[in-house]
């Protein structure tokens, strides 16, 4: 398994191009299941999560073509998906266990083909990750659902029908799944307490371009009037706000200055304001954000993760890495996932001073320096937090289990190297 070696201490300066968002691309790819026509997606990031999802869709019978294209003056991938000859209405365990976002096939396949079988993904390192909201919403839309041998078997012989659904939590995954189910349902579906993450707006834009009738974008009440069929469209994935936030912290922790090209400041308001309160200068431009921590003192600050537009849980670990070397104390409260402090013991092995209270709060007391160590994390964002700690630590840090990073950070070493990091991938046989 590959490792990443970092020699800490370099100040990072320059520009980093922000890629298309993983968490936007995954539901967009599955929306292609809703029509027999071709769906072309631009600015798709080259990530293992996309490759896994593509392999599931190929197994189901989709035709997928891939090409390199210039998007926003940068080379990216464009994929075309065509679901005109679906052979399998099943997402088997072997695919889902590798990539839980495979659950995005559920809504589209059930609404278009009236049957789907889907292996329940189970929990993961950050939490139990139930799917009760997805499943109970589909039941309210008339589906019969049986759980057998670890699989959800869902049927709606007459098709799904519109319903008034109130989510118990503003789940991103359930909002995407039920939106995709509702666009081809009979009648009107109203979703209350829907998630408002920018990735959902990106999905709504594609669905509307395909002929769907949806109102309430960016609000917590979505109204969808089902149509008989959808048609092809071309659509671009939005910039990855979590990748942008992660590199903003790379600038802050190394006391450098980085311009995040193609980043969308509107999608990052809470993290950017937090960085400012910590002492970092933030300049929002039309198509970029400049993060400047040169000669700045970084202070501790409190964060509380919440549904968008609250502070994103997917940036909690990275901010914690910054807090470990800030002046004073910071309080981190994680409200979305019940087990998202797996990076804490590893940061402590590098010299950080962090105490966890209960399962939701951690107090970080800033230390003068971290020291490099071999470390590993059990999820994507925690792994990036360890990379950040390695960038500022004295000596050598080896980050193991790089496959987590490959799921969500396109060209990570190249991007960091280009702004001055001493970082390399050590290739090792699996
Ligand atoms: C998405 O996960 C993201 N993944 C996660 O990013 C992100 O952390 C999360 O949203 C929150 O922002 C993708 O977009 C692929 P949820 P998702 O359903 O959709 C509870 C990363 O690092 N819940 O919004 O699975 C759930 O337990 C990843 O890129 C139920 O109780 O998250 C959690 O407490 C990690 N029942 C809360 O809702 C359900 O049926 C929010 O989960 C569904 C969710």
mmCIF file of N, CA, C and O in Angstrom, residues 111-176:
data_model
loop_
_atom_site.group_PDB
_atom_site.id
_atom_site.type_symbol
_atom_site.label_atom_id
_atom_site.label_comp_id
_atom_site.label_asym_id
_atom_site.label_seq_id
_atom_site.Cartn_x
_atom_site.Cartn_y
_atom_site.Cartn_z
ATOM 1 N N UNK A 111 -37.256 4.417 -9.364
ATOM 2 C CA UNK A 111 -38.291 5.249 -9.995
ATOM 3 C C UNK A 111 -38.409 4.963 -11.493
ATOM 4 O O UNK A 111 -39.501 4.986 -12.049
ATOM 5 N N UNK A 112 -37.293 4.617 -12.132
ATOM 6 C CA UNK A 112 -37.369 4.391 -13.589
ATOM 7 C C UNK A 112 -37.745 2.955 -13.931
ATOM 8 O O UNK A 112 -38.498 2.711 -14.892
ATOM 9 N N UNK A 113 -37.242 1.985 -13.160
ATOM 10 C CA UNK A 113 -37.461 0.570 -13.521
ATOM 11 C C UNK A 113 -38.407 -0.160 -12.559
ATOM 12 O O UNK A 113 -38.663 -1.345 -12.719
ATOM 13 N N UNK A 114 -38.857 0.537 -11.509
ATOM 14 C CA UNK A 114 -39.859 0.031 -10.557
ATOM 15 C C UNK A 114 -39.349 -1.128 -9.687
ATOM 16 O O UNK A 114 -40.132 -1.784 -9.019
ATOM 17 N N UNK A 115 -38.068 -1.406 -9.745
ATOM 18 C CA UNK A 115 -37.485 -2.455 -8.906
ATOM 19 C C UNK A 115 -36.000 -2.143 -8.722
ATOM 20 O O UNK A 115 -35.340 -1.681 -9.649
ATOM 21 N N UNK A 116 -35.487 -2.391 -7.511
ATOM 22 C CA UNK A 116 -34.036 -2.287 -7.308
ATOM 23 C C UNK A 116 -33.632 -3.197 -6.151
ATOM 24 O O UNK A 116 -34.418 -3.413 -5.221
ATOM 25 N N UNK A 117 -32.434 -3.752 -6.260
ATOM 26 C CA UNK A 117 -31.870 -4.520 -5.144
ATOM 27 C C UNK A 117 -30.528 -3.893 -4.821
ATOM 28 O O UNK A 117 -29.721 -3.644 -5.725
ATOM 29 N N UNK A 118 -30.335 -3.667 -3.545
ATOM 30 C CA UNK A 118 -29.202 -2.848 -3.174
ATOM 31 C C UNK A 118 -28.617 -3.352 -1.856
ATOM 32 O O UNK A 118 -29.341 -3.473 -0.869
ATOM 33 N N UNK A 119 -27.338 -3.669 -1.848
ATOM 34 C CA UNK A 119 -26.713 -4.163 -0.623
ATOM 35 C C UNK A 119 -26.570 -3.016 0.368
ATOM 36 O O UNK A 119 -26.012 -1.968 0.030
ATOM 37 N N UNK A 120 -27.076 -3.203 1.587
ATOM 38 C CA UNK A 120 -26.930 -2.142 2.598
ATOM 39 C C UNK A 120 -25.455 -1.971 2.929
ATOM 40 O O UNK A 120 -24.754 -2.962 3.165
ATOM 41 N N UNK A 121 -24.960 -0.732 2.950
ATOM 42 C CA UNK A 121 -23.523 -0.555 3.118
ATOM 43 C C UNK A 121 -22.995 -0.789 4.538
ATOM 44 O O UNK A 121 -21.831 -1.049 4.722
ATOM 45 N N UNK A 122 -23.845 -0.675 5.552
ATOM 46 C CA UNK A 122 -23.343 -0.821 6.927
ATOM 47 C C UNK A 122 -22.637 0.445 7.388
ATOM 48 O O UNK A 122 -22.620 1.455 6.679
ATOM 49 N N UNK A 123 -22.031 0.393 8.564
ATOM 50 C CA UNK A 123 -21.382 1.585 9.131
ATOM 51 C C UNK A 123 -20.016 1.814 8.517
ATOM 52 O O UNK A 123 -19.572 1.067 7.651
ATOM 53 N N UNK A 124 -19.358 2.870 8.944
ATOM 54 C CA UNK A 124 -17.967 3.083 8.530
ATOM 55 C C UNK A 124 -17.241 3.760 9.686
ATOM 56 O O UNK A 124 -17.818 3.948 10.757
ATOM 57 N N UNK A 125 -15.984 4.133 9.460
ATOM 58 C CA UNK A 125 -15.162 4.623 10.572
ATOM 59 C C UNK A 125 -15.778 5.825 11.288
ATOM 60 O O UNK A 125 -15.613 5.973 12.491
ATOM 61 N N UNK A 126 -16.534 6.668 10.584
ATOM 62 C CA UNK A 126 -17.005 7.907 11.218
ATOM 63 C C UNK A 126 -18.367 7.766 11.889
ATOM 64 O O UNK A 126 -18.798 8.651 12.599
ATOM 65 N N UNK A 127 -19.074 6.645 11.653
ATOM 66 C CA UNK A 127 -20.375 6.513 12.310
ATOM 67 C C UNK A 127 -21.171 5.335 11.775
ATOM 68 O O UNK A 127 -20.749 4.637 10.861
ATOM 69 N N UNK A 128 -22.353 5.140 12.357
ATOM 70 C CA UNK A 128 -23.199 3.995 11.987
ATOM 71 C C UNK A 128 -23.809 4.173 10.589
ATOM 72 O O UNK A 128 -24.066 3.211 9.880
ATOM 73 N N UNK A 129 -24.030 5.406 10.210
ATOM 74 C CA UNK A 129 -24.512 5.772 8.881
ATOM 75 C C UNK A 129 -25.772 5.011 8.446
ATOM 76 O O UNK A 129 -25.774 4.291 7.441
ATOM 77 N N UNK A 130 -26.864 5.193 9.193
ATOM 78 C CA UNK A 130 -28.112 4.513 8.827
ATOM 79 C C UNK A 130 -28.697 5.051 7.522
ATOM 80 O O UNK A 130 -28.310 6.129 7.058
ATOM 81 N N UNK A 131 -29.644 4.293 6.945
ATOM 82 C CA UNK A 131 -30.316 4.745 5.714
ATOM 83 C C UNK A 131 -31.826 4.812 5.915
ATOM 84 O O UNK A 131 -32.595 4.755 4.959
ATOM 85 N N UNK A 132 -32.243 4.900 7.181
ATOM 86 C CA UNK A 132 -33.681 4.858 7.472
ATOM 87 C C UNK A 132 -34.461 5.983 6.783
ATOM 88 O O UNK A 132 -35.598 5.775 6.349
ATOM 89 N N UNK A 133 -33.857 7.159 6.656
ATOM 90 C CA UNK A 133 -34.598 8.284 6.044
ATOM 91 C C UNK A 133 -34.829 8.010 4.543
ATOM 92 O O UNK A 133 -35.926 8.229 4.023
ATOM 93 N N UNK A 134 -33.797 7.483 3.875
ATOM 94 C CA UNK A 134 -33.946 7.129 2.450
ATOM 95 C C UNK A 134 -35.109 6.128 2.301
ATOM 96 O O UNK A 134 -35.989 6.291 1.466
ATOM 97 N N UNK A 135 -35.041 5.064 3.119
ATOM 98 C CA UNK A 135 -35.977 3.948 2.923
ATOM 99 C C UNK A 135 -37.407 4.323 3.318
ATOM 100 O O UNK A 135 -38.362 4.025 2.589
ATOM 101 N N UNK A 136 -37.566 5.033 4.454
ATOM 102 C CA UNK A 136 -38.938 5.366 4.866
ATOM 103 C C UNK A 136 -39.553 6.366 3.880
ATOM 104 O O UNK A 136 -40.757 6.334 3.629
ATOM 105 N N UNK A 137 -38.726 7.227 3.280
ATOM 106 C CA UNK A 137 -39.265 8.188 2.297
ATOM 107 C C UNK A 137 -39.765 7.437 1.058
ATOM 108 O O UNK A 137 -40.834 7.749 0.514
ATOM 109 N N UNK A 138 -38.986 6.434 0.620
ATOM 110 C CA UNK A 138 -39.421 5.664 -0.560
ATOM 111 C C UNK A 138 -40.711 4.902 -0.248
ATOM 112 O O UNK A 138 -41.595 4.784 -1.092
ATOM 113 N N UNK A 139 -40.828 4.427 0.998
ATOM 114 C CA UNK A 139 -42.083 3.752 1.395
ATOM 115 C C UNK A 139 -43.252 4.733 1.329
ATOM 116 O O UNK A 139 -44.338 4.389 0.861
ATOM 117 N N UNK A 140 -43.002 5.977 1.787
ATOM 118 C CA UNK A 140 -44.082 6.978 1.724
ATOM 119 C C UNK A 140 -44.472 7.264 0.268
ATOM 120 O O UNK A 140 -45.576 7.701 -0.010
ATOM 121 N N UNK A 141 -43.535 7.001 -0.654
ATOM 122 C CA UNK A 141 -43.832 7.211 -2.072
ATOM 123 C C UNK A 141 -44.419 5.940 -2.707
ATOM 124 O O UNK A 141 -44.548 5.854 -3.922
ATOM 125 N N UNK A 142 -44.760 4.975 -1.871
ATOM 126 C CA UNK A 142 -45.484 3.806 -2.368
ATOM 127 C C UNK A 142 -44.639 2.575 -2.599
ATOM 128 O O UNK A 142 -45.166 1.545 -3.052
ATOM 129 N N UNK A 143 -43.329 2.619 -2.308
ATOM 130 C CA UNK A 143 -42.486 1.436 -2.542
ATOM 131 C C UNK A 143 -42.709 0.411 -1.433
ATOM 132 O O UNK A 143 -42.942 0.778 -0.286
ATOM 133 N N UNK A 144 -42.632 -0.860 -1.794
ATOM 134 C CA UNK A 144 -42.585 -1.874 -0.743
ATOM 135 C C UNK A 144 -41.121 -2.259 -0.591
ATOM 136 O O UNK A 144 -40.398 -2.461 -1.580
ATOM 137 N N UNK A 145 -40.696 -2.326 0.670
ATOM 138 C CA UNK A 145 -39.267 -2.547 0.919
ATOM 139 C C UNK A 145 -39.086 -3.728 1.851
ATOM 140 O O UNK A 145 -39.716 -3.815 2.905
ATOM 141 N N UNK A 146 -38.207 -4.641 1.411
ATOM 142 C CA UNK A 146 -37.903 -5.798 2.237
ATOM 143 C C UNK A 146 -36.384 -5.836 2.424
ATOM 144 O O UNK A 146 -35.644 -5.524 1.491
ATOM 145 N N UNK A 147 -35.953 -6.213 3.626
ATOM 146 C CA UNK A 147 -34.507 -6.357 3.829
ATOM 147 C C UNK A 147 -34.219 -7.844 3.992
ATOM 148 O O UNK A 147 -34.760 -8.510 4.869
ATOM 149 N N UNK A 148 -33.394 -8.368 3.070
ATOM 150 C CA UNK A 148 -33.153 -9.813 3.038
ATOM 151 C C UNK A 148 -31.682 -10.065 2.720
ATOM 152 O O UNK A 148 -31.155 -9.500 1.753
ATOM 153 N N UNK A 149 -31.032 -10.867 3.515
ATOM 154 C CA UNK A 149 -29.616 -11.232 3.312
ATOM 155 C C UNK A 149 -28.719 -10.006 3.123
ATOM 156 O O UNK A 149 -27.808 -10.011 2.278
ATOM 157 N N UNK A 150 -28.999 -8.957 3.857
ATOM 158 C CA UNK A 150 -28.155 -7.748 3.772
ATOM 159 C C UNK A 150 -28.524 -6.829 2.630
ATOM 160 O O UNK A 150 -27.891 -5.786 2.435
ATOM 161 N N UNK A 151 -29.544 -7.229 1.862
ATOM 162 C CA UNK A 151 -29.946 -6.408 0.706
ATOM 163 C C UNK A 151 -31.285 -5.723 0.974
ATOM 164 O O UNK A 151 -32.174 -6.304 1.615
ATOM 165 N N UNK A 152 -31.428 -4.498 0.433
ATOM 166 C CA UNK A 152 -32.740 -3.856 0.364
ATOM 167 C C UNK A 152 -33.352 -4.290 -0.959
ATOM 168 O O UNK A 152 -32.712 -4.143 -2.014
ATOM 169 N N UNK A 153 -34.569 -4.842 -0.905
ATOM 170 C CA UNK A 153 -35.256 -5.176 -2.159
ATOM 171 C C UNK A 153 -36.481 -4.276 -2.222
ATOM 172 O O UNK A 153 -37.366 -4.349 -1.361
ATOM 173 N N UNK A 154 -36.479 -3.373 -3.185
ATOM 174 C CA UNK A 154 -37.556 -2.371 -3.244
ATOM 175 C C UNK A 154 -38.344 -2.549 -4.533
ATOM 176 O O UNK A 154 -37.767 -2.737 -5.613
ATOM 177 N N UNK A 155 -39.673 -2.500 -4.405
ATOM 178 C CA UNK A 155 -40.559 -2.650 -5.571
ATOM 179 C C UNK A 155 -41.605 -1.552 -5.580
ATOM 180 O O UNK A 155 -42.109 -1.161 -4.527
ATOM 181 N N UNK A 156 -41.928 -1.096 -6.774
ATOM 182 C CA UNK A 156 -43.031 -0.147 -6.943
ATOM 183 C C UNK A 156 -43.637 -0.458 -8.312
ATOM 184 O O UNK A 156 -43.384 0.252 -9.290
ATOM 185 N N UNK A 157 -44.432 -1.558 -8.416
ATOM 186 C CA UNK A 157 -44.877 -2.050 -9.729
ATOM 187 C C UNK A 157 -45.617 -1.000 -10.553
ATOM 188 O O UNK A 157 -45.497 -0.976 -11.774
ATOM 189 N N UNK A 158 -46.353 -0.133 -9.888
ATOM 190 C CA UNK A 158 -47.083 0.919 -10.625
ATOM 191 C C UNK A 158 -46.260 2.205 -10.743
ATOM 192 O O UNK A 158 -46.775 3.234 -11.156
ATOM 193 N N UNK A 159 -45.019 2.189 -10.285
ATOM 194 C CA UNK A 159 -44.205 3.404 -10.241
ATOM 195 C C UNK A 159 -44.374 4.093 -8.898
ATOM 196 O O UNK A 159 -45.320 3.822 -8.163
ATOM 197 N N UNK A 160 -43.423 4.973 -8.578
ATOM 198 C CA UNK A 160 -43.528 5.724 -7.316
ATOM 199 C C UNK A 160 -44.570 6.814 -7.472
ATOM 200 O O UNK A 160 -44.833 7.283 -8.582
ATOM 201 N N UNK A 161 -45.140 7.235 -6.337
ATOM 202 C CA UNK A 161 -46.107 8.338 -6.416
ATOM 203 C C UNK A 161 -45.648 9.470 -5.493
ATOM 204 O O UNK A 161 -44.954 9.237 -4.485
ATOM 205 N N UNK A 162 -46.054 10.674 -5.853
ATOM 206 C CA UNK A 162 -45.664 11.845 -5.071
ATOM 207 C C UNK A 162 -46.138 11.731 -3.633
ATOM 208 O O UNK A 162 -47.147 11.073 -3.345
ATOM 209 N N UNK A 163 -45.402 12.369 -2.693
ATOM 210 C CA UNK A 163 -45.776 12.305 -1.279
ATOM 211 C C UNK A 163 -45.272 13.554 -0.578
ATOM 212 O O UNK A 163 -44.388 14.253 -1.094
ATOM 213 N N UNK A 164 -45.838 13.817 0.593
ATOM 214 C CA UNK A 164 -45.349 14.919 1.421
ATOM 215 C C UNK A 164 -44.458 14.302 2.491
ATOM 216 O O UNK A 164 -44.923 13.600 3.367
ATOM 217 N N UNK A 165 -43.151 14.564 2.379
ATOM 218 C CA UNK A 165 -42.176 13.877 3.237
ATOM 219 C C UNK A 165 -41.484 14.906 4.125
ATOM 220 O O UNK A 165 -41.029 15.951 3.637
ATOM 221 N N UNK A 166 -41.406 14.595 5.414
ATOM 222 C CA UNK A 166 -40.673 15.491 6.324
ATOM 223 C C UNK A 166 -39.487 14.711 6.874
ATOM 224 O O UNK A 166 -39.662 13.721 7.594
ATOM 225 N N UNK A 167 -38.287 15.121 6.503
ATOM 226 C CA UNK A 167 -37.082 14.413 6.971
ATOM 227 C C UNK A 167 -36.861 14.677 8.461
ATOM 228 O O UNK A 167 -36.987 15.820 8.908
ATOM 229 N N UNK A 168 -36.472 13.644 9.190
ATOM 230 C CA UNK A 168 -36.147 13.845 10.612
ATOM 231 C C UNK A 168 -34.798 14.542 10.761
ATOM 232 O O UNK A 168 -34.540 15.202 11.760
ATOM 233 N N UNK A 169 -33.912 14.385 9.766
ATOM 234 C CA UNK A 169 -32.627 15.102 9.753
ATOM 235 C C UNK A 169 -32.402 15.579 8.326
ATOM 236 O O UNK A 169 -32.848 14.920 7.388
ATOM 237 N N UNK A 170 -31.671 16.686 8.185
ATOM 238 C CA UNK A 170 -31.434 17.240 6.843
ATOM 239 C C UNK A 170 -30.316 16.452 6.159
ATOM 240 O O UNK A 170 -29.218 16.977 5.922
ATOM 241 N N UNK A 171 -30.598 15.197 5.831
ATOM 242 C CA UNK A 171 -29.587 14.299 5.263
ATOM 243 C C UNK A 171 -29.283 14.655 3.805
ATOM 244 O O UNK A 171 -30.189 14.772 2.968
ATOM 245 N N UNK A 172 -27.990 14.788 3.516
ATOM 246 C CA UNK A 172 -27.546 15.074 2.144
ATOM 247 C C UNK A 172 -27.911 13.909 1.227
ATOM 248 O O UNK A 172 -28.533 14.082 0.171
ATOM 249 N N UNK A 173 -27.533 12.697 1.651
ATOM 250 C CA UNK A 173 -27.757 11.519 0.821
ATOM 251 C C UNK A 173 -29.237 11.289 0.553
ATOM 252 O O UNK A 173 -29.644 11.012 -0.581
ATOM 253 N N UNK A 174 -30.070 11.420 1.603
ATOM 254 C CA UNK A 174 -31.508 11.180 1.417
ATOM 255 C C UNK A 174 -32.113 12.265 0.523
ATOM 256 O O UNK A 174 -32.975 11.978 -0.316
ATOM 257 N N UNK A 175 -31.652 13.507 0.671
ATOM 258 C CA UNK A 175 -32.196 14.576 -0.180
ATOM 259 C C UNK A 175 -31.912 14.257 -1.655
ATOM 260 O O UNK A 175 -32.803 14.350 -2.511
ATOM 261 N N UNK A 176 -30.668 13.842 -1.951
ATOM 262 C CA UNK A 176 -30.323 13.523 -3.350
ATOM 263 C C UNK A 176 -31.141 12.332 -3.846
ATOM 264 O O UNK A 176 -31.694 12.353 -4.954
#
